[in-house]
Coordinates of C-alpha atoms and ligand atoms in Angstrom, one line a residue:
X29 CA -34.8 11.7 25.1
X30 CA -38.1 12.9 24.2
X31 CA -40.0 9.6 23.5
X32 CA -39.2 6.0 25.1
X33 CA -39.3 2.9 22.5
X34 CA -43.2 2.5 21.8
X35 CA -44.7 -1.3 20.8
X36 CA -46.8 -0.8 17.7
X37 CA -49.6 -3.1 17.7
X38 CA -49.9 -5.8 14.8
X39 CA -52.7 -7.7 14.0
X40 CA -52.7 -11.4 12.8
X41 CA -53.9 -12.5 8.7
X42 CA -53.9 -15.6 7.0
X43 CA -51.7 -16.1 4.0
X44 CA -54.3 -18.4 2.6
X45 CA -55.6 -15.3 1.3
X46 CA -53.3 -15.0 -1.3
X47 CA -54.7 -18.0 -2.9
X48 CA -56.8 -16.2 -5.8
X49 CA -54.1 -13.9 -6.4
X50 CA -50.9 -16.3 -6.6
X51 CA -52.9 -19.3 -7.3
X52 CA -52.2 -22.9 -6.3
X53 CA -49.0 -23.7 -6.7
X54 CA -47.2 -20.8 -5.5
X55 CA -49.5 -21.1 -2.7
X56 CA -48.1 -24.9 -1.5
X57 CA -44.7 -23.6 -1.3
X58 CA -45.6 -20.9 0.3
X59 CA -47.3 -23.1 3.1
X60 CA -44.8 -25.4 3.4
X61 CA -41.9 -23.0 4.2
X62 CA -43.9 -21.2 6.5
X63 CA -45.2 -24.1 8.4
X64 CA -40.7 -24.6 8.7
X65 CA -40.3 -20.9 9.6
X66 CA -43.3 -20.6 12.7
X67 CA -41.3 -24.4 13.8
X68 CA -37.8 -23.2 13.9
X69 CA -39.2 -20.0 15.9
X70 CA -41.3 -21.5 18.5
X71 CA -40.8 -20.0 22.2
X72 CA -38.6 -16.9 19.9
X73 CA -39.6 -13.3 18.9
X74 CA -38.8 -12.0 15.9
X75 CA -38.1 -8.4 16.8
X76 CA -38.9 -5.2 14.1
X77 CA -37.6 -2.5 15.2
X78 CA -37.5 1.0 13.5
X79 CA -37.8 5.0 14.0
X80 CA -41.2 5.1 12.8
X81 CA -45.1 3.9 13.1
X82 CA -46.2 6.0 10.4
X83 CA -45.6 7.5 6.6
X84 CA -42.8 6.2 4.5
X85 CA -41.7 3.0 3.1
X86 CA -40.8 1.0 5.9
X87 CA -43.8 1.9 8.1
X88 CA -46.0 0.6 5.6
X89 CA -43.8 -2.6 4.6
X90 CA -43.9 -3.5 8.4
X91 CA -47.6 -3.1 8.6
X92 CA -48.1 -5.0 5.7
X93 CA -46.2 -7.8 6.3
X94 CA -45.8 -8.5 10.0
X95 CA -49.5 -9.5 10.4
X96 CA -48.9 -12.3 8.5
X97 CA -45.8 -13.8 9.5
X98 CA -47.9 -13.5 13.2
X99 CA -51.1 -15.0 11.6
X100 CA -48.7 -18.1 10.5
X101 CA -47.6 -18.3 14.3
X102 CA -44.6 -16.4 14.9
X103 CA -44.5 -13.9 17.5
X104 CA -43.5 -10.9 15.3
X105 CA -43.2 -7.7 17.1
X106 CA -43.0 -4.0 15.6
X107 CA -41.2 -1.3 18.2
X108 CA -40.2 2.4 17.1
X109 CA -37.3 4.1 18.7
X110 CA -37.5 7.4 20.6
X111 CA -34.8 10.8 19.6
X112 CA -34.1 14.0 19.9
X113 CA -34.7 16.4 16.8
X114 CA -30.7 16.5 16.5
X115 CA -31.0 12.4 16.5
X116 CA -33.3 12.6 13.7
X117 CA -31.6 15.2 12.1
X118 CA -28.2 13.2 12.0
X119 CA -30.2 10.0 10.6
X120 CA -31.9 12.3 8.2
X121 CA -28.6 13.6 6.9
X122 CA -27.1 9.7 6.8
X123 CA -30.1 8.9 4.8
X124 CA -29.4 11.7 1.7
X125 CA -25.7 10.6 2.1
X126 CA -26.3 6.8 1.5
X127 CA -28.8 8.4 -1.7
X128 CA -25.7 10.1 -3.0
X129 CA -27.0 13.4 -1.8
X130 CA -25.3 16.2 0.4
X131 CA -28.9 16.9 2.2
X132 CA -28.3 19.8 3.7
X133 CA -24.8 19.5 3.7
X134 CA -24.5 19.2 7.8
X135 CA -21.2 17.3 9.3
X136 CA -21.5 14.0 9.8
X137 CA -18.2 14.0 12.4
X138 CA -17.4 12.6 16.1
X139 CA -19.9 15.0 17.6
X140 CA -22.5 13.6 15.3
X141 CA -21.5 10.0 16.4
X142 CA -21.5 11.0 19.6
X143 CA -25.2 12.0 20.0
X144 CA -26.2 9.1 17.8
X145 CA -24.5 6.6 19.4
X146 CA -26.2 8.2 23.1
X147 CA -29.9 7.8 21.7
X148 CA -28.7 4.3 20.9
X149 CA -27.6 3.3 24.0
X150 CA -31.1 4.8 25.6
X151 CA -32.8 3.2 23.3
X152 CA -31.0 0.0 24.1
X153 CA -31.1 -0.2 27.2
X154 CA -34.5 -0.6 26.7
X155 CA -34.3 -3.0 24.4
X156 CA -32.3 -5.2 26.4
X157 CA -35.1 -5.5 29.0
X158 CA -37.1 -7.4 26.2
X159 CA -34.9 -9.0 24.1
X160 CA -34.4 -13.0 24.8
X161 CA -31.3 -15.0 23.5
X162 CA -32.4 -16.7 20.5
X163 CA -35.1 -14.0 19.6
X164 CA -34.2 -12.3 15.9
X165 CA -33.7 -8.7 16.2
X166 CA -34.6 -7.1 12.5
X167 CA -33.1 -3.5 12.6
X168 CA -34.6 -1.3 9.9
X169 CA -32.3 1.6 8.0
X170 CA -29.7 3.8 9.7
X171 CA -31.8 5.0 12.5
X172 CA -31.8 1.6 14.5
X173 CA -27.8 0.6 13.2
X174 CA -26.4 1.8 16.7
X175 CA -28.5 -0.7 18.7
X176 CA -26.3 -3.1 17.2
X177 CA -23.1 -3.4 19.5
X178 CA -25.6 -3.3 22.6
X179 CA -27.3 -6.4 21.6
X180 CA -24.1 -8.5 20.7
X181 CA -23.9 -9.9 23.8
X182 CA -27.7 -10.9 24.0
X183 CA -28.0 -13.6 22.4
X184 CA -29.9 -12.8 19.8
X185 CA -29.3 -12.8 16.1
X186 CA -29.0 -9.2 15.2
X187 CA -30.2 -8.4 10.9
X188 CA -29.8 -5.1 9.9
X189 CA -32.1 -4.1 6.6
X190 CA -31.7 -1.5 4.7
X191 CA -34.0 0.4 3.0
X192 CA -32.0 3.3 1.0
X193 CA -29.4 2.8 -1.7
X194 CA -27.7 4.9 -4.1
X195 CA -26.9 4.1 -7.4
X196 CA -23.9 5.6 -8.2
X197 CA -21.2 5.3 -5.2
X198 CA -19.0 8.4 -4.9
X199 CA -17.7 10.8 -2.1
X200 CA -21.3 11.4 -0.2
X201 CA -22.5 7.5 -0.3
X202 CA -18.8 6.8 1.4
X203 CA -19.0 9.1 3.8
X204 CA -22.4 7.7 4.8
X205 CA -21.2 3.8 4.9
X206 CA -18.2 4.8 7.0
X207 CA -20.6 6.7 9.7
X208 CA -22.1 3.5 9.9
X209 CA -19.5 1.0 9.1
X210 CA -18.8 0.0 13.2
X211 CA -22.2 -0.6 13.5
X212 CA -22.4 -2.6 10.4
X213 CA -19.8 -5.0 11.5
X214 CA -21.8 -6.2 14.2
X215 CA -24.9 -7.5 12.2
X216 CA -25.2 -11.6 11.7
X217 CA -26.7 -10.7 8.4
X218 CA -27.6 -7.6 6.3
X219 CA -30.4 -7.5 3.8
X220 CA -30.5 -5.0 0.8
X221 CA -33.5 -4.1 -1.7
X222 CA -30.8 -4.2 -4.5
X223 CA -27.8 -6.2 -5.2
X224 CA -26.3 -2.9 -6.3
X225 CA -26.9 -0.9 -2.9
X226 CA -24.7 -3.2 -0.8
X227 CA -21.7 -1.4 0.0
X228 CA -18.1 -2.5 0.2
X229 CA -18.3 -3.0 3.9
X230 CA -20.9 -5.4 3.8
X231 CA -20.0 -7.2 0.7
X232 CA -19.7 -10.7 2.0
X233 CA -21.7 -13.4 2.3
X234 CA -23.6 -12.3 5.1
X235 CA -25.5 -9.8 2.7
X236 CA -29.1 -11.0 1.2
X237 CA -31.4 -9.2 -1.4
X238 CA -34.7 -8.8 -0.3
X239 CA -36.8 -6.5 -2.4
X240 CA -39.9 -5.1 -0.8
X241 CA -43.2 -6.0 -1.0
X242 CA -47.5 -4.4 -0.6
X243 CA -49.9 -5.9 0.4
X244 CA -52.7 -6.2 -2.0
X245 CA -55.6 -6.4 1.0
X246 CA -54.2 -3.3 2.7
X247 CA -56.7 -0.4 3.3
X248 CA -53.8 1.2 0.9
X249 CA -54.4 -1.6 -2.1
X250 CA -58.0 -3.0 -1.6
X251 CA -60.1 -3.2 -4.2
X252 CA -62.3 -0.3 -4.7
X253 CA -65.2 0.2 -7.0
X254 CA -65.4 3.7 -8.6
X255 CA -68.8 4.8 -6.4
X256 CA -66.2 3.7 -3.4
X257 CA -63.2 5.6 -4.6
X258 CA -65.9 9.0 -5.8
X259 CA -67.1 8.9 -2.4
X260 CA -63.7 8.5 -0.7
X261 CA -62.9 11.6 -3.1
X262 CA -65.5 13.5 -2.5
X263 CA -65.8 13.1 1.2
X264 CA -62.2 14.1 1.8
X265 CA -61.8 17.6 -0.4
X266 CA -59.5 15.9 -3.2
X267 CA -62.8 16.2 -6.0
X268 CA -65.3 18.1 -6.5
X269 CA -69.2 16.7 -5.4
X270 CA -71.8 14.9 -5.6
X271 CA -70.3 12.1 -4.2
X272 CA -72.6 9.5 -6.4
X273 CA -73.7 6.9 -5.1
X274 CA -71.2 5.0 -3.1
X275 CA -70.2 5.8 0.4
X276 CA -66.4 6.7 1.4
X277 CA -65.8 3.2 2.5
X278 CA -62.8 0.9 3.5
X279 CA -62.0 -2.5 5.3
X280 CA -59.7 -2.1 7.9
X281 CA -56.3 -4.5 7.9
X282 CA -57.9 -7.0 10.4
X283 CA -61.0 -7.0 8.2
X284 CA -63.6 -4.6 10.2
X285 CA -65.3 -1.8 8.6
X286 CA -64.7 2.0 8.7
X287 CA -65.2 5.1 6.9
X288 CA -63.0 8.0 5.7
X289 CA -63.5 10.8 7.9
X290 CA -61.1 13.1 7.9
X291 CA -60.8 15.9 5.4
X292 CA -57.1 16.7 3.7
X293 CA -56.0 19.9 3.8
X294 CA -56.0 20.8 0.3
X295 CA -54.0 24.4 -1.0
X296 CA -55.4 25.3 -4.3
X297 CA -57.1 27.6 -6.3
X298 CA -61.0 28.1 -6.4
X299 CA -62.8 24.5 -6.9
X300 CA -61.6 20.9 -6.5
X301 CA -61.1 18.7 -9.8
X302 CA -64.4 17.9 -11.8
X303 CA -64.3 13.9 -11.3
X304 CA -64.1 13.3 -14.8
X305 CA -61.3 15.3 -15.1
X306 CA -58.2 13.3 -15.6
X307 CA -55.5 13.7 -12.8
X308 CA -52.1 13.3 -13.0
X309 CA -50.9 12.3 -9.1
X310 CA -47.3 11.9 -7.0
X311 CA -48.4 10.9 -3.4
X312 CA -45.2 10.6 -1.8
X313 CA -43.9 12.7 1.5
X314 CA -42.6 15.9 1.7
X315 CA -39.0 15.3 0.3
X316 CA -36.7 17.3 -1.6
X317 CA -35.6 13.8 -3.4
X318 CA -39.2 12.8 -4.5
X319 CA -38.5 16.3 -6.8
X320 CA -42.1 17.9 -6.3
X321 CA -41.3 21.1 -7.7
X322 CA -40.1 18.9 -10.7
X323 CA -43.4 17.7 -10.9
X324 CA -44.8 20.6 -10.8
X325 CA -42.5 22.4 -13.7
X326 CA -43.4 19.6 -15.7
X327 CA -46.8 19.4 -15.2
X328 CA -46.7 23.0 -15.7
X329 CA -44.5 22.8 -19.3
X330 CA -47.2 20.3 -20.3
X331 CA -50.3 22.4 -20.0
X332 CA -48.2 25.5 -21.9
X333 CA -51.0 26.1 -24.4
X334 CA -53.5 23.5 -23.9
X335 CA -53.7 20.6 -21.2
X336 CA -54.3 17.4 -22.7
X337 CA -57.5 16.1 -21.8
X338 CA -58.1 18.9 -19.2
X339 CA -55.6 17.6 -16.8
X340 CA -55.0 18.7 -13.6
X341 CA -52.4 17.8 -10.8
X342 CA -52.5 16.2 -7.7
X343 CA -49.8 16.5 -5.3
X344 CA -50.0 14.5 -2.1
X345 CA -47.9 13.5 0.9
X346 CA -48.9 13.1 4.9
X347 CA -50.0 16.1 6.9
X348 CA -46.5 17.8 7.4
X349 CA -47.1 17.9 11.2
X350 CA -47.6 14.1 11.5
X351 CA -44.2 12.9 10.7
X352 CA -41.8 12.8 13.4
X353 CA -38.8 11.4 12.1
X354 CA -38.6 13.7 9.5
X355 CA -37.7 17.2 10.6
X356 CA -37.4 18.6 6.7
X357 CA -40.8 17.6 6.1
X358 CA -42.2 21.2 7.1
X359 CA -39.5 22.7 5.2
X360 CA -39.9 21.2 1.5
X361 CA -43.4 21.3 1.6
X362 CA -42.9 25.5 2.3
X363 CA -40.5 25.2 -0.7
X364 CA -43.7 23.6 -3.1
X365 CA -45.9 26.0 -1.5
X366 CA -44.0 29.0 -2.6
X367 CA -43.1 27.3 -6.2
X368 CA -46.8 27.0 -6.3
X369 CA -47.4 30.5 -5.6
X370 CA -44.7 31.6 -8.2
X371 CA -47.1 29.5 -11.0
X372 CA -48.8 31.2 -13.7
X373 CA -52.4 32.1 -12.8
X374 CA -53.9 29.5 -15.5
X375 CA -51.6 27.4 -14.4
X376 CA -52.1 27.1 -10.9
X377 CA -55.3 26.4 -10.9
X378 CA -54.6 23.3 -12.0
X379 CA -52.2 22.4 -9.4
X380 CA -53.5 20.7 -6.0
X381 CA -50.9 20.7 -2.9
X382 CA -53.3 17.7 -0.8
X383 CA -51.9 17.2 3.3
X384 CA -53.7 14.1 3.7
X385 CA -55.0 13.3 7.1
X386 CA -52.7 11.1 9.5
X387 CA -55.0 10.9 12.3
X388 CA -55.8 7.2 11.3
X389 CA -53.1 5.7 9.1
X390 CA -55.5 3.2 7.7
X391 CA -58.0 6.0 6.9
X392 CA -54.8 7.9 5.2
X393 CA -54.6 4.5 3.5
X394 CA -57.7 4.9 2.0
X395 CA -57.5 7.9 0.8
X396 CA -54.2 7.4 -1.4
X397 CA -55.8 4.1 -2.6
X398 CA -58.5 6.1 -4.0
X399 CA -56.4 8.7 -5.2
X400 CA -53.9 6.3 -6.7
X401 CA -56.8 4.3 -8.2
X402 CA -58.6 7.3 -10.2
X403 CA -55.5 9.0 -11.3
X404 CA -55.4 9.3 -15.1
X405 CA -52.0 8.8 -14.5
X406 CA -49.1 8.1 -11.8
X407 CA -45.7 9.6 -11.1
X408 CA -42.7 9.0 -9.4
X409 CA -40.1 11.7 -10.2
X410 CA -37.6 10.7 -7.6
X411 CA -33.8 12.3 -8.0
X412 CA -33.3 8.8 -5.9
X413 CA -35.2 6.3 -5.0
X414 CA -34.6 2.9 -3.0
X415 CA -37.3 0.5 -4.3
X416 CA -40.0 3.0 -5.0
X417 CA -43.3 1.4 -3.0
X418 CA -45.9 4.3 -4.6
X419 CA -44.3 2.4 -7.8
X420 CA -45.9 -0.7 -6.8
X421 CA -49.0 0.7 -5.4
X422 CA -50.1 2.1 -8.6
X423 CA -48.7 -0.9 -10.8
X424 CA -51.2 -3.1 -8.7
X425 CA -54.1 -0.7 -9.6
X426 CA -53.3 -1.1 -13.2
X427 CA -51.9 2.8 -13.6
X428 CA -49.5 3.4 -16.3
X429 CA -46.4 5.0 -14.2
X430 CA -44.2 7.6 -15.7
X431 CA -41.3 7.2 -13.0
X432 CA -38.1 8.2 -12.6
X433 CA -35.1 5.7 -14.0
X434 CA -33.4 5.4 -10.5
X435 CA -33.3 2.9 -7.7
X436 CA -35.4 0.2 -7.4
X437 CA -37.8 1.9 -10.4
X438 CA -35.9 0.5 -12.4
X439 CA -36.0 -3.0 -11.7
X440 CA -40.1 -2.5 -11.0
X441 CA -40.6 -0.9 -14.6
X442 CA -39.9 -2.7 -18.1
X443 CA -39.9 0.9 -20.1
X444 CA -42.7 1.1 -22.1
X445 CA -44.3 -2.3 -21.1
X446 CA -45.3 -1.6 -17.9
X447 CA -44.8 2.0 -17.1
X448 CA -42.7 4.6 -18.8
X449 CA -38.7 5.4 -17.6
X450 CA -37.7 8.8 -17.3
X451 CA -34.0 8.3 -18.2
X452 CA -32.9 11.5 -16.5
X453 CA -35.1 12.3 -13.4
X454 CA -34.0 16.3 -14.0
X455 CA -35.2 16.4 -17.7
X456 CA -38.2 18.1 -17.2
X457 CA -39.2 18.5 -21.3
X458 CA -39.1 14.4 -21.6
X459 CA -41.2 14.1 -18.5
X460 CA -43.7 16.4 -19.6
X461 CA -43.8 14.3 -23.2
X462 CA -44.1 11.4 -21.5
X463 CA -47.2 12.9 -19.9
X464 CA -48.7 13.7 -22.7
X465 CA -48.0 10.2 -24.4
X466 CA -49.6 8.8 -21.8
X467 CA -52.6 11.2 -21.5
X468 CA -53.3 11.3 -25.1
X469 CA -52.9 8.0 -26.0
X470 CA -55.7 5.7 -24.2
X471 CA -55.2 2.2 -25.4
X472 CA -51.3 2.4 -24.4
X473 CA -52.2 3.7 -21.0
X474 CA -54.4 0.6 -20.5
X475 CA -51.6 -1.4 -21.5
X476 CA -48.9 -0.8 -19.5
X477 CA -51.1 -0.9 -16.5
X478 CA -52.4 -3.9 -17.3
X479 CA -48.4 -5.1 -17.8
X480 CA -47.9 -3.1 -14.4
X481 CA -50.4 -5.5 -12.4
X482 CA -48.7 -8.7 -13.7
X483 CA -46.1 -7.4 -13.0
X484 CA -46.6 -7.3 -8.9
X485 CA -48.4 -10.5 -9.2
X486 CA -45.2 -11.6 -10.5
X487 CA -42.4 -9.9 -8.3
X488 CA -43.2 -7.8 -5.7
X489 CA -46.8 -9.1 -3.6
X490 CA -46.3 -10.0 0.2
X491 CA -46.0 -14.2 -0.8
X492 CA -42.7 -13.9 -2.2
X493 CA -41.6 -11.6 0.8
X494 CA -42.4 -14.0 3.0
X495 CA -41.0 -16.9 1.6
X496 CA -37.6 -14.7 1.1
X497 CA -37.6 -14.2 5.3
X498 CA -38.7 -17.6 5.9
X499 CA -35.9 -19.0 3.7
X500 CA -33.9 -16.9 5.9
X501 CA -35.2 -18.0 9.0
X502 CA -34.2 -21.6 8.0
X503 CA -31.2 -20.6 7.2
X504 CA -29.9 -19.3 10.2
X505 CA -31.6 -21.9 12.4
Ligands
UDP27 N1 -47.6 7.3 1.8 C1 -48.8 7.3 2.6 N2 -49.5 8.5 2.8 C2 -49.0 9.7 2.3 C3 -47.8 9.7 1.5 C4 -47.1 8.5 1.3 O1 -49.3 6.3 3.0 O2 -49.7 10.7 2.5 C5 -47.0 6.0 1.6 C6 -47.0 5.6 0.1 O3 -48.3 5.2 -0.3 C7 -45.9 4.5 0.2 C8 -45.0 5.1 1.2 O4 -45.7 6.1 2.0 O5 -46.5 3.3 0.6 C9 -43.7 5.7 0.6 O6 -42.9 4.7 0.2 P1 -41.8 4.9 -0.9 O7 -41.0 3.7 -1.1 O8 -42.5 5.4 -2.2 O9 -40.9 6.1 -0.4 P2 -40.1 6.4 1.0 O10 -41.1 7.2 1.8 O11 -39.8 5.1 1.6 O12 -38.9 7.2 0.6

């Protein structure tokens, strides 16, 4: 094993701040569940365990929601597994199976189980040192399913959520559920983002729907002026200078200042954007499904002739070496690099590959905020998608998002009310129109993004996540 289970520290928040965003009423109810939740959990801990503390989805869920349920007294804990490359190549390949995708098309057979189901145990056994009968064991996505049959004996109530989904069941999806059906069994309750993803083994009525949330206080969805977000810009490589007048500043989650450091490491051609240039931006990791070479063919069929506006894109995802869970990382992001490189001269130098800094994942926060925040406009051209949190992210900051019709996208996104729907993620001539729609016509771009913020008020901000787990909480007693 190269890593042992690591604790990741959480801070504690108030959900009282959610009282000028939700307003009153929402806000009593809110209260008054929790106050039930923190009761029923005295002396317990509610146990998040997952196979990573930084980039993706779930790292930045569990960040942005533990520190409340711990600010509203319950002693919610966050731990990451430790694995081998092979471990995290297995879990890799069960997560493009449960997306309906062959990934790289490895076996997922008894010699697969076999070394999954022995970084389990070690992980386990750990576990089992900390884990107290009556405590709540929350096991994110595939990578933490075969801790399962170790804990059954515990105690503890065992919840497996899921994160991934595919839309369409068929041969790949199967063979993913059925790698993980034993574990499955053993789960008191399992929690989907969609009532579609649940599969057949887990359709009973111990299965929930739970979509995720953001947090709108997050370094990652603060409020930030435009001198703020220049600066932030500026300072990091991802426009070009002067910086104005603002500094490149950010409130950490527990509320202390800091300052955006780091630089990103940025492959282009010649200078950085012009700031009033208008950008069109994916920030999402390195991953074949997020479709970045579709973004950039797109992006590219768009400015054929003339690019509307001047526009220029912006591709972003975490500094390749900072992931570990994600061993194809390095890979897809050589595969964008050399599609870049293949781009037409005029072309390419409107293309920006951008490695944002992990160093400091609140700083990284920052830095996609901004990014997300002065983009002209936002894309998500997943091939498959489980919710979609960049989605969100930019619907908060009153973007209009062309995204991809898939996943959870779809349930974020009224089509042309609050973002546009790319029916089929592969049709690269009606994403490129949509583009241009959106670029060229101003007053509907301020529209769906003003749409897209109610929207999240509506659906998808932390409140309603926590009320969903308290609910649950109460449920199982
Ligand atoms: N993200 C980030 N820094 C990056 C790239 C991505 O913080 O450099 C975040 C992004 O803002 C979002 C999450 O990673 O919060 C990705 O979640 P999403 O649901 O879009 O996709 P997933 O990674 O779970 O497939």
């Amino acid at each position: 094993m190269t890593k042992k289970l690591e604790e990741v520290p959480i801070g504690a928040q108030t959900i009282e701040r959610f009282l000028p965003l939700v307003g009153e009423e929402r806000m009593a109810r809110g209260r008054e569940i929790a106050q039930r939740a923190s009761k029923t959990l005295e002396g317990r801990v509610v146990w998040n365990v997952n196979s990573t503390a930084r980039g993706g989805g779930v790292a930045e869920m569990l960040r942005a929601i533990l520190p409340y349920a711990r600010g509203g007294g319950v002693d919610a804990r966050w731990l990451v597994i430790g694995g081998t490359p092979e471990f995290f190549h297995i879990t890799k390949r069960l997560h493009h199976a449960l997306h309906g995708s062959q990934g790289d098309g490895s076996e997922l057979g008894e010699r697969q189980r076999e070394l999954y189901e022995r970084v389990s145990q070690e992980n386990a056994e750990e576990l089992l040192g900390l884990v107290n009968a009556r405590d709540i064991v929350l096991l994110h996505d595939p990578q933490t399913a075969g801790l399962a049959p170790h804990l059954a004996h515990s105690g503890a109530t065992v919840i497996w959520r899921c994160h991934v989904g595919g839309d369409q069941p068929d041969a790949e999806v199967s063979r993913g559920w059925d790698f993980l059906e034993p574990y499955l069994k053993q789960m008191q309750v399992t929690i989907f983002s969609r009532r579609q993803y649940v599969p057949h083994c887990c359709n009973h009525n111990k299965s929930i729907i739970i979509p995720p949330s953001i947090d709108a206080f997050s370094p990652k969805n603060q409020e930030l002026d435009e001198a703020t977000t220049r600066a932030i810009l500026v300072h990091t490589g991802l426009v070009e200078g002067p910086p104005g007048d603002g500094a490149p500043v950010f409130r950490r989650e527990d509320g202390s200042p800091a300052r955006v450091d780091r630089r990103s490491d940025v492959i282009r051609m010649g200078r950085a954007p012009a700031w009033d240039a208008p950008l069109v931006v994916q920030v999402s990791r390195w991953d074949g499904l997020k479709d970045p070479v579709g973004v950039m063919r797109g992006f590219s069929a768009l400015i054929d002739g003339e690019a509307p506006r001047g526009a220029e894109l912006v591709l972003a995802g975490p500094n390749v070496r900072a992931i570990q869970d994600d061993p194809e990382e390095v890979s897809t992001f050589e595969r964008v690099e050399t599609a870049w490189r293949k781009l037409p001269h005029s072309h390419r130098n409107r293309v920006h590959l951008a490695c944002l800094p992990m160093g400091d994942v609140e700083e990284n926060a920052a830095i996609v905020n901004a990014l997300q925040r002065h983009a002209a406009v936002v894309v998500q051209k997943s091939l498959h998608e489980g919710f979609g949190l960049t989605v969100t992210e930019a619907m908060w900051k009153r973007r209009p998002v062309v995204a991809s019709a898939v996943g959870g996208i779809q349930d974020q996104i009224e089509d042309g009310v609050s973002g546009l729907l790319l029916e089929d993620p592969t049709d690269v001539e009606s994403f490129s129109a949509a583009l241009r729609t959106v670029l060229e016509d101003e007053a509907l771009a301020q529209r769906l993004g003003e749409n897209a913020q109610e929207r999240v008020r509506a659906h998808y901000l932390g409140m309603r996540h926590l009320v969903q787990y308290a609910e649950l909480i109460e449920k199982l007693g």
